[in-house]
Amino acid sequence: MLEVSNITKYYGEKLAVDHLSFTVKKGEIFGLLGENGAGKTTTFRIIMGLLNANSGSVFLNGKQIDYKLTDQIGYVTEERSLLTKMTVKDQILFYGILKGMDEEDILEELDKWLSRFEITSYKNRKIKELSKGNQQKVQFISAIIHKPKLLILDEPFSGLDPINVELLKKAILALQKEGCAIIFSSHQMDIIEDFCEKLIILKEGKPVVSGYLKEIKKEYKKMNIRIKGEDLPLDEIKKIKGVLSVLPKKGEIEVKIENIKVKDKVFQKIKNCDITKYDVMEASLNEIFIAKVGGKDEA
Ligand code: ATP
């Protein structure tokens, strides 16, 4: 479906994207992560044909991307771009017609989405009268009204309350089910963990982590043990080879270990204590992100 092949982009002297490659298949949700300025928006703009890469190519269904093909893509930009004096209905009609749809089809799709997002009563209201969260929903509808094959979402959840985050997540999953390939950026790692099977983490335009989330976690090796119990020998645990840190967390302690083998040594130390919980967990994506992007990782 989408193939980004070895793209590099400079702004003058500034290297924004550095030999980046990835693929996103039909019905796949792909996360493009990275700290501020890592090159995510630049990558999206290149995929959309809004910017030319200095080298490398982007293919959509085997064809090199050009302006005509971008009709098959929906794009929600990071900086929201609605015409706020228009009504919701006129705005969506405007975008739908630009994408070559019939008015009747646009209105049918629009009603479906307004109902899904619980904003049917705003159909004839001016966009500027809507809350930021509801404007964001309209922005989303404008990007998917033409049923794109590929959907690009730059920070789609920022500024949404938890209920609206759930509504948008459901909408994205519904599109995935219909076969849409989805690629999105977010700084909210918990959402990425929930959602993306596959991801890339960029640092200064270069991928520092890439692949399937499951594999990434397995390869990372470091793990966390959550223990709840009475009189735990914290100093003893800290001394075990392979224990990286021991921290109290919400009435429990969290022991970070170098790899899974260390868990048995920790267990030996506490097995005679009064324990009510002993959970061994993979590192969170947030931890992996900080380790890889913060440059403190030696794994
Ligand atoms: P954020 O998470 O903050 O949105 P990002 O990952 O989307 O960041 P980009 O906007 O792609 O990052 O920017 C990548 C780099 O390119 C940054 O160093 C940025 O300052 C630089 N850059 C982006 N656009 C331009 C431009 N038009 N001219 C010059 N430099 C630019």
Tab-separated table of N, CA and C and ligand atoms in Angstrom, residues 9-12 14-17 32-45 51 78-79 154-155 185 187 202 204-205, ligand 1:
chain	number	residue	atom	x	y	z
A	9	LYS	N	15.541	14.583	3.505
A	9	LYS	CA	15.093	15.950	3.232
A	9	LYS	C	15.927	16.958	4.019
A	10	TYR	N	16.468	17.907	3.303
A	10	TYR	CA	17.177	19.035	3.932
A	10	TYR	C	16.331	20.288	3.790
A	11	TYR	N	16.317	21.130	4.834
A	11	TYR	CA	15.852	22.518	4.690
A	11	TYR	C	17.129	23.351	4.723
A	12	GLY	N	17.600	23.784	3.598
A	12	GLY	CA	18.912	24.465	3.573
A	12	GLY	C	19.966	23.478	4.059
A	14	LYS	N	19.886	22.257	7.124
A	14	LYS	CA	19.295	21.444	8.188
A	14	LYS	C	18.780	20.104	7.643
A	15	LEU	N	19.311	19.018	8.186
A	15	LEU	CA	18.855	17.687	7.784
A	15	LEU	C	17.632	17.331	8.620
A	16	ALA	N	16.463	17.256	7.990
A	16	ALA	CA	15.222	17.014	8.739
A	16	ALA	C	14.813	15.542	8.708
A	17	VAL	N	15.045	14.864	7.582
A	17	VAL	CA	14.729	13.431	7.473
A	17	VAL	C	15.939	12.754	6.823
A	32	LEU	N	4.292	6.844	13.790
A	32	LEU	CA	5.552	7.547	13.503
A	32	LEU	C	5.819	8.460	14.699
A	33	LEU	N	6.815	8.086	15.492
A	33	LEU	CA	7.056	8.793	16.741
A	33	LEU	C	8.391	9.521	16.704
A	34	GLY	N	8.544	10.412	17.652
A	34	GLY	CA	9.808	11.138	17.753
A	34	GLY	C	9.583	12.402	18.538
A	35	GLU	N	10.657	12.915	19.129
A	35	GLU	CA	10.496	14.141	19.919
A	35	GLU	C	10.179	15.312	18.978
A	36	ASN	N	9.936	16.482	19.546
A	36	ASN	CA	9.656	17.663	18.730
A	36	ASN	C	10.829	17.914	17.783
A	37	GLY	N	10.477	18.148	16.532
A	37	GLY	CA	11.520	18.448	15.546
A	37	GLY	C	12.218	17.216	14.979
A	38	ALA	N	11.702	16.028	15.258
A	38	ALA	CA	12.370	14.797	14.803
A	38	ALA	C	12.170	14.538	13.308
A	39	GLY	N	11.165	15.176	12.705
A	39	GLY	CA	10.967	15.004	11.261
A	39	GLY	C	9.649	14.363	10.866
A	40	LYS	N	8.714	14.258	11.779
A	40	LYS	CA	7.441	13.570	11.489
A	40	LYS	C	6.603	14.339	10.473
A	41	THR	N	6.372	15.638	10.762
A	41	THR	CA	5.522	16.425	9.862
A	41	THR	C	6.161	16.531	8.476
A	42	THR	N	7.479	16.672	8.450
A	42	THR	CA	8.184	16.736	7.159
A	42	THR	C	7.919	15.450	6.371
A	43	THR	N	7.985	14.308	7.061
A	43	THR	CA	7.728	13.021	6.397
A	43	THR	C	6.297	12.986	5.850
A	44	PHE	N	5.339	13.423	6.659
A	44	PHE	CA	3.938	13.431	6.209
A	44	PHE	C	3.776	14.310	4.968
A	45	ARG	N	4.437	15.480	5.001
A	45	ARG	CA	4.288	16.394	3.852
A	45	ARG	C	4.901	15.803	2.588
A	51	LEU	N	5.804	18.440	-0.247
A	51	LEU	CA	7.230	18.769	-0.211
A	51	LEU	C	7.957	17.738	-1.053
A	78	GLU	N	-1.280	18.852	11.806
A	78	GLU	CA	-1.093	19.175	13.224
A	78	GLU	C	-1.725	20.525	13.545
A	79	GLU	N	-1.463	21.509	12.670
A	79	GLU	CA	-2.119	22.797	12.888
A	79	GLU	C	-3.472	22.715	12.181
A	154	ASP	N	-1.705	13.634	12.038
A	154	ASP	CA	-0.606	14.253	12.783
A	154	ASP	C	-1.163	14.713	14.126
A	155	GLU	N	-0.794	14.057	15.191
A	155	GLU	CA	-1.257	14.384	16.554
A	155	GLU	C	-2.789	14.488	16.642
A	185	SER	N	1.056	10.186	14.113
A	185	SER	CA	2.053	10.574	15.098
A	185	SER	C	1.330	10.949	16.367
A	187	HIS	N	2.389	12.036	20.726
A	187	HIS	CA	3.345	12.023	21.838
A	187	HIS	C	2.764	11.230	23.003
A	202	LEU	N	11.736	8.225	15.520
A	202	LEU	CA	12.761	9.016	14.849
A	202	LEU	C	13.546	9.842	15.857
A	204	GLU	N	16.260	12.992	15.302
A	204	GLU	CA	16.921	13.858	14.315
A	204	GLU	C	16.790	13.301	12.903
A	205	GLY	N	15.557	12.885	12.585
A	205	GLY	CA	15.262	12.448	11.225
A	205	GLY	C	15.615	11.010	10.906
B	1	ATP	P1	6.801	18.270	16.195
B	1	ATP	O1	6.628	17.035	17.026
B	1	ATP	O2	7.308	19.419	17.035
B	1	ATP	O3	5.648	18.614	15.331
B	1	ATP	P2	8.199	17.097	13.896
B	1	ATP	O4	8.757	15.778	14.268
B	1	ATP	O5	6.930	17.125	13.136
B	1	ATP	O6	8.079	18.004	15.210
B	1	ATP	P3	9.298	18.615	11.695
B	1	ATP	O7	8.273	19.712	11.760
B	1	ATP	O8	9.211	17.664	10.570
B	1	ATP	O9	9.353	17.836	13.073
B	1	ATP	O10	10.727	19.332	11.669
B	1	ATP	C1	11.952	18.610	11.480
B	1	ATP	C2	13.110	19.605	11.523
B	1	ATP	O11	13.062	20.430	10.371
B	1	ATP	C3	13.104	20.553	12.725
B	1	ATP	O12	14.417	20.781	13.131
B	1	ATP	C4	12.475	21.813	12.169
B	1	ATP	O13	12.973	22.950	12.870
B	1	ATP	C5	12.981	21.815	10.737
B	1	ATP	N1	12.011	22.459	9.823
B	1	ATP	C6	10.718	22.109	9.656
B	1	ATP	N2	10.132	22.871	8.706
B	1	ATP	C7	11.088	23.741	8.280
B	1	ATP	C8	11.124	24.784	7.306
B	1	ATP	N3	10.040	25.090	6.573
B	1	ATP	N4	12.287	25.457	7.137
B	1	ATP	C9	13.390	25.129	7.866
B	1	ATP	N5	13.430	24.146	8.795
B	1	ATP	C10	12.303	23.455	8.999
